[in-house]
PDB file of C-alpha atoms and ligand atoms in Angstrom:
ATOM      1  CA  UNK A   1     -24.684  71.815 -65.272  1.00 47.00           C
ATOM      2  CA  UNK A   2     -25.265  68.195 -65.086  1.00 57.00           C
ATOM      3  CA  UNK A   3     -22.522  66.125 -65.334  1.00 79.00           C
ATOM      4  CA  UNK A   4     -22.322  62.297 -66.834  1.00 94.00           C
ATOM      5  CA  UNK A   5     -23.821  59.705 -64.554  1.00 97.00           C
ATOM      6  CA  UNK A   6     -22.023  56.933 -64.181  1.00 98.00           C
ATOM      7  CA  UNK A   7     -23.466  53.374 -63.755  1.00 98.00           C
ATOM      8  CA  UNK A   8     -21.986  50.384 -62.340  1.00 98.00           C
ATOM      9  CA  UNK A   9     -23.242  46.636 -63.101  1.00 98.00           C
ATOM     10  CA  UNK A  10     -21.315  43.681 -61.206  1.00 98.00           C
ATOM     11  CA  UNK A  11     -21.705  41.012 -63.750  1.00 98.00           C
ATOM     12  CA  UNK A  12     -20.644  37.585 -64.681  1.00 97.00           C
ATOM     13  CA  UNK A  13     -18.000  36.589 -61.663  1.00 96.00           C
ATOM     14  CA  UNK A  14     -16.315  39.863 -61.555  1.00 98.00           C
ATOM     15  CA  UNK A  15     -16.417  41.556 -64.387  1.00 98.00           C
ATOM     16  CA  UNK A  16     -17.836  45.394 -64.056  1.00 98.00           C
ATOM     17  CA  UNK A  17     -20.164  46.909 -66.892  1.00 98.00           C
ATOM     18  CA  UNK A  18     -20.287  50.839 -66.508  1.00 98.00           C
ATOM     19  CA  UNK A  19     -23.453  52.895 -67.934  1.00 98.00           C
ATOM     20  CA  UNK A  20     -22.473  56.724 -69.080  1.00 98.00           C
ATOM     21  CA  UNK A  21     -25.190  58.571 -69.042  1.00 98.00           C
ATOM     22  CA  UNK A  22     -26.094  62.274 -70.422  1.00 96.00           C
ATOM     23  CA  UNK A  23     -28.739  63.748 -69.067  1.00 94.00           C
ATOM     24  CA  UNK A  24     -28.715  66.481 -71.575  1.00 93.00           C
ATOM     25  CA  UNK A  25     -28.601  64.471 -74.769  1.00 95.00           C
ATOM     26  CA  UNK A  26     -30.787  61.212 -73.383  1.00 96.00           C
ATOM     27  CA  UNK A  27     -27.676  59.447 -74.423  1.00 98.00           C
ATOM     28  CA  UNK A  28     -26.308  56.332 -72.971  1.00 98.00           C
ATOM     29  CA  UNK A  29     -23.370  54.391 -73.258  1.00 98.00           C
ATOM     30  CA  UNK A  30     -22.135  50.513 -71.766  1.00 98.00           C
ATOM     31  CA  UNK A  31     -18.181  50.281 -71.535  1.00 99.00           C
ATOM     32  CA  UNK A  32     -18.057  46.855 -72.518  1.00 98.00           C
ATOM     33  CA  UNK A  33     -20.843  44.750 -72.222  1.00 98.00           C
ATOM     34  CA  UNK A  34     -19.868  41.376 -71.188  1.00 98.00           C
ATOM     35  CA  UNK A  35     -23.299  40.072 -71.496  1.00 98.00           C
ATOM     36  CA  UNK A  36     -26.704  42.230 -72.138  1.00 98.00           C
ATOM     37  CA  UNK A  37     -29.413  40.922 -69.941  1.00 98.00           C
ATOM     38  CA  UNK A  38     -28.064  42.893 -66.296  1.00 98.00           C
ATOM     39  CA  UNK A  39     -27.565  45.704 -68.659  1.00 98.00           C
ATOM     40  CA  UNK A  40     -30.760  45.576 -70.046  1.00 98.00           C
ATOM     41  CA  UNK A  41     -32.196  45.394 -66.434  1.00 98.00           C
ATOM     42  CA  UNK A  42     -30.275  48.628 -65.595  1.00 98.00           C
ATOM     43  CA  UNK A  43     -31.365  50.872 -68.150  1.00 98.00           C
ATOM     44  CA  UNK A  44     -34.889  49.668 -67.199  1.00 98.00           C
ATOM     45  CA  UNK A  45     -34.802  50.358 -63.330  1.00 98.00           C
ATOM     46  CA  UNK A  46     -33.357  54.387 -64.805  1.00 97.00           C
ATOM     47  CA  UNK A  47     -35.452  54.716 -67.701  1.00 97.00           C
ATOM     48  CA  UNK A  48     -32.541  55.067 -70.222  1.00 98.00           C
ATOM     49  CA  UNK A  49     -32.143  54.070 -73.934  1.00 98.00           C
ATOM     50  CA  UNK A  50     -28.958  52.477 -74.754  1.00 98.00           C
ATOM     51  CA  UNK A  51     -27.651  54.289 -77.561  1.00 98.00           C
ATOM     52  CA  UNK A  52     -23.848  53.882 -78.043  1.00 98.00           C
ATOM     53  CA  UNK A  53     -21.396  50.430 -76.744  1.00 98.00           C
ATOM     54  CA  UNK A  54     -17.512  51.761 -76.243  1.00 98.00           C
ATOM     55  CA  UNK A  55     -15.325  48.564 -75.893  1.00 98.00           C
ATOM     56  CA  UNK A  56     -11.794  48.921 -74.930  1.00 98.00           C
ATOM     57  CA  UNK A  57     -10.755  45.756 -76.329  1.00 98.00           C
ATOM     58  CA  UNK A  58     -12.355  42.273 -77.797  1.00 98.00           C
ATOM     59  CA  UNK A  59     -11.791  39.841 -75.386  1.00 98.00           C
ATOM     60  CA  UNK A  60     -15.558  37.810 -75.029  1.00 98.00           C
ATOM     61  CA  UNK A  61     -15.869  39.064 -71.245  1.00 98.00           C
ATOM     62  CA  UNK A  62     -16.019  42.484 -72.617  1.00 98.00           C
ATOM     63  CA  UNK A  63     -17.686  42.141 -76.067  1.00 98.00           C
ATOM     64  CA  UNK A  64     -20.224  39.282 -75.234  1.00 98.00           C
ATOM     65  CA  UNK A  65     -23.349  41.038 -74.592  1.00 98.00           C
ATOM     66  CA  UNK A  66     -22.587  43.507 -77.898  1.00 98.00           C
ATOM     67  CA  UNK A  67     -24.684  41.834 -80.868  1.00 98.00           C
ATOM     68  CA  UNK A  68     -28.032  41.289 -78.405  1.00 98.00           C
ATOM     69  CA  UNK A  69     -27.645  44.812 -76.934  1.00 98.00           C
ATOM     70  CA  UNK A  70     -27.213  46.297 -80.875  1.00 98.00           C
ATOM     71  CA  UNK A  71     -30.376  43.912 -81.700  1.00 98.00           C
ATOM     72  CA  UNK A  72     -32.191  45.085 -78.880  1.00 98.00           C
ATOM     73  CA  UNK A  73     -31.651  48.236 -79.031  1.00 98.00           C
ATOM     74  CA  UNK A  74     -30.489  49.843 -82.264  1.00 98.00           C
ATOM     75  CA  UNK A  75     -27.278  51.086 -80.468  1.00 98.00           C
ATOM     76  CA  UNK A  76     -23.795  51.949 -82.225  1.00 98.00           C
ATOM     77  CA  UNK A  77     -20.569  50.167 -81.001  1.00 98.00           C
ATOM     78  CA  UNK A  78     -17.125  52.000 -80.850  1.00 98.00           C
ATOM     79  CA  UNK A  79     -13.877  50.377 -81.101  1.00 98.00           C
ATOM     80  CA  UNK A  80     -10.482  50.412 -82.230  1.00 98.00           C
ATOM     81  CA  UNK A  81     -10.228  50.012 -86.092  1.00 96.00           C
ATOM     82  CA  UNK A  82      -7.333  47.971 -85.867  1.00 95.00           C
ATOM     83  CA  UNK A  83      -9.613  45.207 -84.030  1.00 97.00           C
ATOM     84  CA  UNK A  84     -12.425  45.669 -86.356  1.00 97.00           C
ATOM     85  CA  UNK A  85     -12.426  42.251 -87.371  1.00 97.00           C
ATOM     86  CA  UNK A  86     -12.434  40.812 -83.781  1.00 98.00           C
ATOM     87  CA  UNK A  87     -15.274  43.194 -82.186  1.00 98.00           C
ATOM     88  CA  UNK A  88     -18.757  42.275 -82.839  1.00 98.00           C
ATOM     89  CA  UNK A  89     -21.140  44.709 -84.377  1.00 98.00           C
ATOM     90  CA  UNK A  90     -18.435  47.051 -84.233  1.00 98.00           C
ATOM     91  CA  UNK A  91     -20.045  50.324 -86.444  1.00 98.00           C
ATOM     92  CA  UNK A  92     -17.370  53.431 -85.396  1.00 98.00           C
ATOM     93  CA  UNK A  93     -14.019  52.770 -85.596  1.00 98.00           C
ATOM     94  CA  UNK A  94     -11.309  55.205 -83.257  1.00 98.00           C
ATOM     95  CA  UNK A  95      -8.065  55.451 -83.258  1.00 98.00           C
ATOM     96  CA  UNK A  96      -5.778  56.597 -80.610  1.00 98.00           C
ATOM     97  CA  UNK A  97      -5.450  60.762 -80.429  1.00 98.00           C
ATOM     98  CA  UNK A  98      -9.072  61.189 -81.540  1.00 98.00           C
ATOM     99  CA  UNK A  99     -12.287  62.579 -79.266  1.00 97.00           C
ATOM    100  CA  UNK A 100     -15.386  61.023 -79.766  1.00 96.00           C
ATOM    101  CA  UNK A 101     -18.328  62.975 -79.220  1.00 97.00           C
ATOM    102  CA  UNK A 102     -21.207  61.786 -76.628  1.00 97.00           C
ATOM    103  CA  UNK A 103     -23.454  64.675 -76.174  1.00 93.00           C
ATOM    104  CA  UNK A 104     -22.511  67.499 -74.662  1.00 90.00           C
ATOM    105  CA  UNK A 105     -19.141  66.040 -73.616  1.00 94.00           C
ATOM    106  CA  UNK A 106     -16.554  64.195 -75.614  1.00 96.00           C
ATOM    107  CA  UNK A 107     -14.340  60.764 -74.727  1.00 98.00           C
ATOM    108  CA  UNK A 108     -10.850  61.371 -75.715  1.00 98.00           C
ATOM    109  CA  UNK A 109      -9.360  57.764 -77.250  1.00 98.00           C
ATOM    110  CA  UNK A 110      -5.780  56.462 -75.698  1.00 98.00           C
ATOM    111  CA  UNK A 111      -4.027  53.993 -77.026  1.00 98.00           C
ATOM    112  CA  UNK A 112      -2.817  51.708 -74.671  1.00 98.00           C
ATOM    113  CA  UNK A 113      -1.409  48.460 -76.345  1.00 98.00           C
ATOM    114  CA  UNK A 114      -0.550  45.536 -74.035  1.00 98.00           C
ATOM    115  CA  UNK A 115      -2.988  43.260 -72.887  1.00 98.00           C
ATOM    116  CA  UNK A 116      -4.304  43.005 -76.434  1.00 98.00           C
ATOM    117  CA  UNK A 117      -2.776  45.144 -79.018  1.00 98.00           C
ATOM    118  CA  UNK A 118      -5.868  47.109 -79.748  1.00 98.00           C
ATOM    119  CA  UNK A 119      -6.443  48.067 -76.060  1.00 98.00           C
ATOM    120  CA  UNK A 120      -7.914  51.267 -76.024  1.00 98.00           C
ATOM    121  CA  UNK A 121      -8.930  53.295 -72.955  1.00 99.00           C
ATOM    122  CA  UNK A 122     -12.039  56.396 -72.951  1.00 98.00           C
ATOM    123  CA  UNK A 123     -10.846  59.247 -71.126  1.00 98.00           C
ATOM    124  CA  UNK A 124     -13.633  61.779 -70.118  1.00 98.00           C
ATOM    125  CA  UNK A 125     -12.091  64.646 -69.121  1.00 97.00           C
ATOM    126  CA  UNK A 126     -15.015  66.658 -68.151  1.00 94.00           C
ATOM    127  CA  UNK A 127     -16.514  63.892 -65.614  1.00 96.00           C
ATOM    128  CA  UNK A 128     -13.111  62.647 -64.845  1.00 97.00           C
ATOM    129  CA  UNK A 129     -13.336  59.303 -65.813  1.00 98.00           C
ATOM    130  CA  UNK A 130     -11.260  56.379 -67.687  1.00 98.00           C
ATOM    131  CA  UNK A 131     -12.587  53.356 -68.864  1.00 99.00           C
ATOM    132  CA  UNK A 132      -9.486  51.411 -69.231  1.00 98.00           C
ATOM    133  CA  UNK A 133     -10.852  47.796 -69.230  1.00 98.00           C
ATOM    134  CA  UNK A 134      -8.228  45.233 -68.697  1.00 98.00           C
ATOM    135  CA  UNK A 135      -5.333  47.760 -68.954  1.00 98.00           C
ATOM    136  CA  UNK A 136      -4.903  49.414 -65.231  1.00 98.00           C
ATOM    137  CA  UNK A 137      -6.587  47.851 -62.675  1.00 98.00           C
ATOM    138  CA  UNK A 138      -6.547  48.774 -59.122  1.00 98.00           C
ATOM    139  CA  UNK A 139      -3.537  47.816 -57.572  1.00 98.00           C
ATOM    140  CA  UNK A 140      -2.700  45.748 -60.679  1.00 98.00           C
ATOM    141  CA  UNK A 141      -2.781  45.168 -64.400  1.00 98.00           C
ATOM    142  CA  UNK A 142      -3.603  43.511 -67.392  1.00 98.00           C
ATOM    143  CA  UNK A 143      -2.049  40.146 -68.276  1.00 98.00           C
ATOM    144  CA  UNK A 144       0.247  40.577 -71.544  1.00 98.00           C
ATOM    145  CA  UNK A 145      -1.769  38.524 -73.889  1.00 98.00           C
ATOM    146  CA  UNK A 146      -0.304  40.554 -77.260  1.00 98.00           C
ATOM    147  CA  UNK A 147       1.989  42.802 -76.077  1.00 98.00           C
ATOM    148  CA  UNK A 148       5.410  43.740 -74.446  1.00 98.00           C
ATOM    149  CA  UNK A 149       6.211  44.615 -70.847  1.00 98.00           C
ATOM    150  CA  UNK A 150       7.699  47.777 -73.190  1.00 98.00           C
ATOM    151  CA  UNK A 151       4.281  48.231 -74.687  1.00 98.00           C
ATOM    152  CA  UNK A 152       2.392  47.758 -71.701  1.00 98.00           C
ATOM    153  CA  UNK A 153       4.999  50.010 -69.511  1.00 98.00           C
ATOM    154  CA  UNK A 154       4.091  52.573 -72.073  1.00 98.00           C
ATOM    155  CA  UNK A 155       0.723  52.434 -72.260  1.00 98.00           C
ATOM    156  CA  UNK A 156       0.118  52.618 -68.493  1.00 98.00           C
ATOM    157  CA  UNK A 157       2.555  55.563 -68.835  1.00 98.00           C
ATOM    158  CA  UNK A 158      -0.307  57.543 -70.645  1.00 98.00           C
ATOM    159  CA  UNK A 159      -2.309  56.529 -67.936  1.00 98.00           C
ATOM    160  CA  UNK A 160      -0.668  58.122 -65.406  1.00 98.00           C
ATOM    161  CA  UNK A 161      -0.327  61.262 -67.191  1.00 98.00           C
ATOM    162  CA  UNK A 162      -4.191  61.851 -66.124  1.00 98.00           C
ATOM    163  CA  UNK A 163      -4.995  63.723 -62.958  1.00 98.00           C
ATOM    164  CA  UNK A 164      -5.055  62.593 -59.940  1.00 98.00           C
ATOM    165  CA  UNK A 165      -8.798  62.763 -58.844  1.00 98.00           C
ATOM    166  CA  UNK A 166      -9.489  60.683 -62.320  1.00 98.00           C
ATOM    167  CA  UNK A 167     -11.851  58.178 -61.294  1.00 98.00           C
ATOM    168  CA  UNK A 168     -10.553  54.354 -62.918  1.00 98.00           C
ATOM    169  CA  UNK A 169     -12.748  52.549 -63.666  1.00 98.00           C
ATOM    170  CA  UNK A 170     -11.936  49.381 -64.939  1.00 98.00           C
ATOM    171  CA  UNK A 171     -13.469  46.274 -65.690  1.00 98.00           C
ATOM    172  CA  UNK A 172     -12.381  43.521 -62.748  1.00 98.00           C
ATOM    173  CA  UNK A 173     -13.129  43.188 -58.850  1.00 98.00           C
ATOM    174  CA  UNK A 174      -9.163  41.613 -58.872  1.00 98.00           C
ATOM    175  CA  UNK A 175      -7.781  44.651 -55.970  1.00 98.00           C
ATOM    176  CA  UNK A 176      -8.201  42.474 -52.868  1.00 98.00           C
ATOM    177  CA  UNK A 177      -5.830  39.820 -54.780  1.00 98.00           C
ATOM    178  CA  UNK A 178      -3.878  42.396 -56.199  1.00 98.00           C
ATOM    179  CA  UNK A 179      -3.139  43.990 -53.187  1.00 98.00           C
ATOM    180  CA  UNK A 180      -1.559  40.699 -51.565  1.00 98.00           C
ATOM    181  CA  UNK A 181       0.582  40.332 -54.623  1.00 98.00           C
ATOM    182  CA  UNK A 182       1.413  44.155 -54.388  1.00 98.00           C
ATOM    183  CA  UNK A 183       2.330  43.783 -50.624  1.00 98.00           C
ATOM    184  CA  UNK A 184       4.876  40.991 -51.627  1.00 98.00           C
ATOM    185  CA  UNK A 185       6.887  43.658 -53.785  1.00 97.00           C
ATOM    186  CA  UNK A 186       6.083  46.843 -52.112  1.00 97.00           C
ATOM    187  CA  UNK A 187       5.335  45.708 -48.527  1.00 97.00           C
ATOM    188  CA  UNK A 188       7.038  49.354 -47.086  1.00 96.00           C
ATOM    189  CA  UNK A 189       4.904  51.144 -48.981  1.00 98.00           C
ATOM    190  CA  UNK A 190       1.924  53.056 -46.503  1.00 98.00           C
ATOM    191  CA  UNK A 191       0.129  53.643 -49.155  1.00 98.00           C
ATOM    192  CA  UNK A 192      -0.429  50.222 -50.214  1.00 98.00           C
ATOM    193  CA  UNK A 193      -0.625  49.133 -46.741  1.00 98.00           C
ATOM    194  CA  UNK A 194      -3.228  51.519 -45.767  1.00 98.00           C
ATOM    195  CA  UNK A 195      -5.254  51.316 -49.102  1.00 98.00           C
ATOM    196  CA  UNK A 196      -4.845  47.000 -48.775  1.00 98.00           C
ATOM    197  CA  UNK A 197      -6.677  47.015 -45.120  1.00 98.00           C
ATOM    198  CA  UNK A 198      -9.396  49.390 -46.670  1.00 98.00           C
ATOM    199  CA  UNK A 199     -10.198  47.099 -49.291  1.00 98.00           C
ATOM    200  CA  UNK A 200     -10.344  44.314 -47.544  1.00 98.00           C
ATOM    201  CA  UNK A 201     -13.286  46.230 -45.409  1.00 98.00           C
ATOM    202  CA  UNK A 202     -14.585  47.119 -48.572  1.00 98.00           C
ATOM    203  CA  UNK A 203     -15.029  43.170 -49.504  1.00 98.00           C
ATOM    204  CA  UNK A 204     -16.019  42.582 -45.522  1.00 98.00           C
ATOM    205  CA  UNK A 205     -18.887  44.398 -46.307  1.00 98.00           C
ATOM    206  CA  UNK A 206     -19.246  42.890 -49.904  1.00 96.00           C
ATOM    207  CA  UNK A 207     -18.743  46.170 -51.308  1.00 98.00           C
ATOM    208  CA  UNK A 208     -16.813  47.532 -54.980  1.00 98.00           C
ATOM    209  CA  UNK A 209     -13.190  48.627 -54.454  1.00 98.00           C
ATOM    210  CA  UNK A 210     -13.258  50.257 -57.379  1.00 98.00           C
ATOM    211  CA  UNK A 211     -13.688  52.296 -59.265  1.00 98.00           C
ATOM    212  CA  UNK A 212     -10.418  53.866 -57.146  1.00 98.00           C
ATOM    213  CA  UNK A 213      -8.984  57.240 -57.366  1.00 98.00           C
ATOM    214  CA  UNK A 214      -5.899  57.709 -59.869  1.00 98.00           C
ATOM    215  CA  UNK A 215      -3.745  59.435 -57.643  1.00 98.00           C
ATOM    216  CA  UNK A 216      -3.958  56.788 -54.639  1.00 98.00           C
ATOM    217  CA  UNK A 217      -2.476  54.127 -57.746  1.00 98.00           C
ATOM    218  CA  UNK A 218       0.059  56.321 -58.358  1.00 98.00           C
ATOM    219  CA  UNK A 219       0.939  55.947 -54.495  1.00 98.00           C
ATOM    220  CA  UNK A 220       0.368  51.855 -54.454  1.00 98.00           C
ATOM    221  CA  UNK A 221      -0.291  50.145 -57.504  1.00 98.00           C
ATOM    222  CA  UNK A 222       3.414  48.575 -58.452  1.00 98.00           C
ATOM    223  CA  UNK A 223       2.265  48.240 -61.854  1.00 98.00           C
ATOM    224  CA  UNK A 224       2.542  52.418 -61.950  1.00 98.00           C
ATOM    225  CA  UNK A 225       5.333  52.547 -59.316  1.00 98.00           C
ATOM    226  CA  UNK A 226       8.464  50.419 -62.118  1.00 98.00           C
ATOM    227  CA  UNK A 227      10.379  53.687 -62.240  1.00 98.00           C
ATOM    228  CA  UNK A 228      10.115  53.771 -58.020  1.00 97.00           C
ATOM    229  CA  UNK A 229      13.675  53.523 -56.642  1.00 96.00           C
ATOM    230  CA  UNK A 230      12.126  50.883 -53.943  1.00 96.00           C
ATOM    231  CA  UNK A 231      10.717  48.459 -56.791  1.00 97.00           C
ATOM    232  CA  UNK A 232      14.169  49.094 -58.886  1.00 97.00           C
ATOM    233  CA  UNK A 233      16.185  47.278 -55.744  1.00 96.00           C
ATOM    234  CA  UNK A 234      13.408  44.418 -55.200  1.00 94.00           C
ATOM    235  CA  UNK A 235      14.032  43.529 -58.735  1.00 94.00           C
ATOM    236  CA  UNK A 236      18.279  44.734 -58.457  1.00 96.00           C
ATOM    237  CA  UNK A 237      17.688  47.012 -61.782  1.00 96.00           C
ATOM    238  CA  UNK A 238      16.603  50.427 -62.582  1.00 93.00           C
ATOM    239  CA  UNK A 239      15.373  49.841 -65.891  1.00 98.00           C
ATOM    240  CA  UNK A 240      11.453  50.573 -65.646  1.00 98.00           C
ATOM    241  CA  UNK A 241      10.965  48.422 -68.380  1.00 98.00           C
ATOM    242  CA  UNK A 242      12.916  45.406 -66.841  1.00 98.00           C
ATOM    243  CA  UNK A 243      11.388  46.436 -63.488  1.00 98.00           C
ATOM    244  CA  UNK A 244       7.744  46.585 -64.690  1.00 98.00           C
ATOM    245  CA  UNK A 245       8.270  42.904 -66.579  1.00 98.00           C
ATOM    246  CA  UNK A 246       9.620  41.250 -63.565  1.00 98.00           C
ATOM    247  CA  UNK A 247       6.886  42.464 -61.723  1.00 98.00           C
ATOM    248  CA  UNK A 248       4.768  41.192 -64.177  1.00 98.00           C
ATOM    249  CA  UNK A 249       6.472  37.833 -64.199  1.00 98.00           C
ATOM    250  CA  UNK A 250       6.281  37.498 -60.730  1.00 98.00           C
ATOM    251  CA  UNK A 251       2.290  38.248 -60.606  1.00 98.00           C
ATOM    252  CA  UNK A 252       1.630  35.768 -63.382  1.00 98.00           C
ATOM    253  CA  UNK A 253       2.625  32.807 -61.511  1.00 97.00           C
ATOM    254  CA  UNK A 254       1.490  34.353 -58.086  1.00 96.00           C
TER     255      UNK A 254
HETATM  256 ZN1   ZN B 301      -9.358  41.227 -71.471  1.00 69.22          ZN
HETATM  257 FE1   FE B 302     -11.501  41.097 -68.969  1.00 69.22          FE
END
């Protein structure tokens, strides 16, 4: 049985466009098209149709390239009903609990308020994937744009409920900067100290660091480690929520 293929398209400065493809169906997805032309040059080189656009949230490096690609192409965009109005083109709205069906296999829809309040992340549980946008990234997280360090706390939470061989894939190249921030919190941590040196051979060589491996963010990715009795005494409380916003604090003016 074939399983999904999975795409990925550096664009703009960092941003990363994903392709989901079924073989089965001839269907074809782009998590959050920041612009369409390097997307349109990727289905070329395989041969596939776009048919569907699943954007996590509508921030313009993630929803840019939707009303070309839905010109172009015919193609249906997904998104959270709540940001209807802010997501362009936007023809199916989820919500958070439902599945949304993409061929064969299905994308289950998380809610994960925070960076915007209508962040939503695709969870494909048969390929093991998560699109989670600007939500978790590796060895970091989203900025809190709308929401609470509560919210946010929360919805990375959910996250972290998935198992460990998911595949993140998010939607920034931000882990080699991510990782020096998380070594100035966590700098015990082996985990973070062995995954920081391998990413900075990754970038050596020019090469994506993500998408990474859900369990090895559980192990080093601060943002998932607030409830961690070593991040409760850098920040002198054990309060994950007061843990996870300090961190947060402390990353924003990094
Ligand atoms: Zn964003
Ligand atoms: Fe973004």
């Amino acid at each position: 049985m074939a399983a999904l293929t999975i795409e990925q398209i550096p664009v703009l400065r960092d941003n990363y466009v994903y392709l989901v493809h079924d073989s089965a169906s001839g269907l074809t997805a782009a998590v959050d098209p920041a612009v369409a032309e390097p997307v349109t040059a990727a289905l070329a080189v395989r041969g596939w149709r776009l048919t569907h656009i699943l954007n996590t949230h509508h921030h313009g490096d993630h929803t840019g390239g939707n009303l070309p690609l839905k010109a172009a192409t015919g193609c249906t965009i997904v998104g959270h009903g709540a940001d209807a109005h802010r997501i362009p083109g936007i023809d199916v709205a989820v919500g958070d609990g439902e599945s949304f069906a993409f061929g064969r296999t299905a994308a289950q829809i998380i809610a994960v308020p925070g960076h915007t309040l209508g962040h939503i992340a695709y969870w494909f549980a048969e390929a093991r994937a998560v699109f989670c946008g600007d939500t978790l990234f590796s060895l970091g997280c989203g900025r809190l744009f709308e929401g609470t360090a509560a919210m946010m706390w929360q919805s990375l939470g959910r996250l972290r409920q998935l198992p460990d061989e998911t595949r993140v894939c998010c939607a920034h190249e931000y882990t080699q900067s991510n990782a020096a921030f998380a070594l100035t919190i966590d700098p015990a941590n082996p985990a973070l100290r062995e995954r920081a040196a391998a990413v900075a051979a990754l970038r050596r060589q020019g090469l994506p660091t993500v998408p990474s491996r859900l369990g090895d963010e559980k192990a080093a990715n601060p943002f998932l480690r607030a409830d961690a009795p070593a991040l409760a005494a850098v920040v002198g409380s054990d309060d994950p929520v007061a843990v996870f916003g300090e961190i947060r604090r402390r990353k924003d003016v990094f």
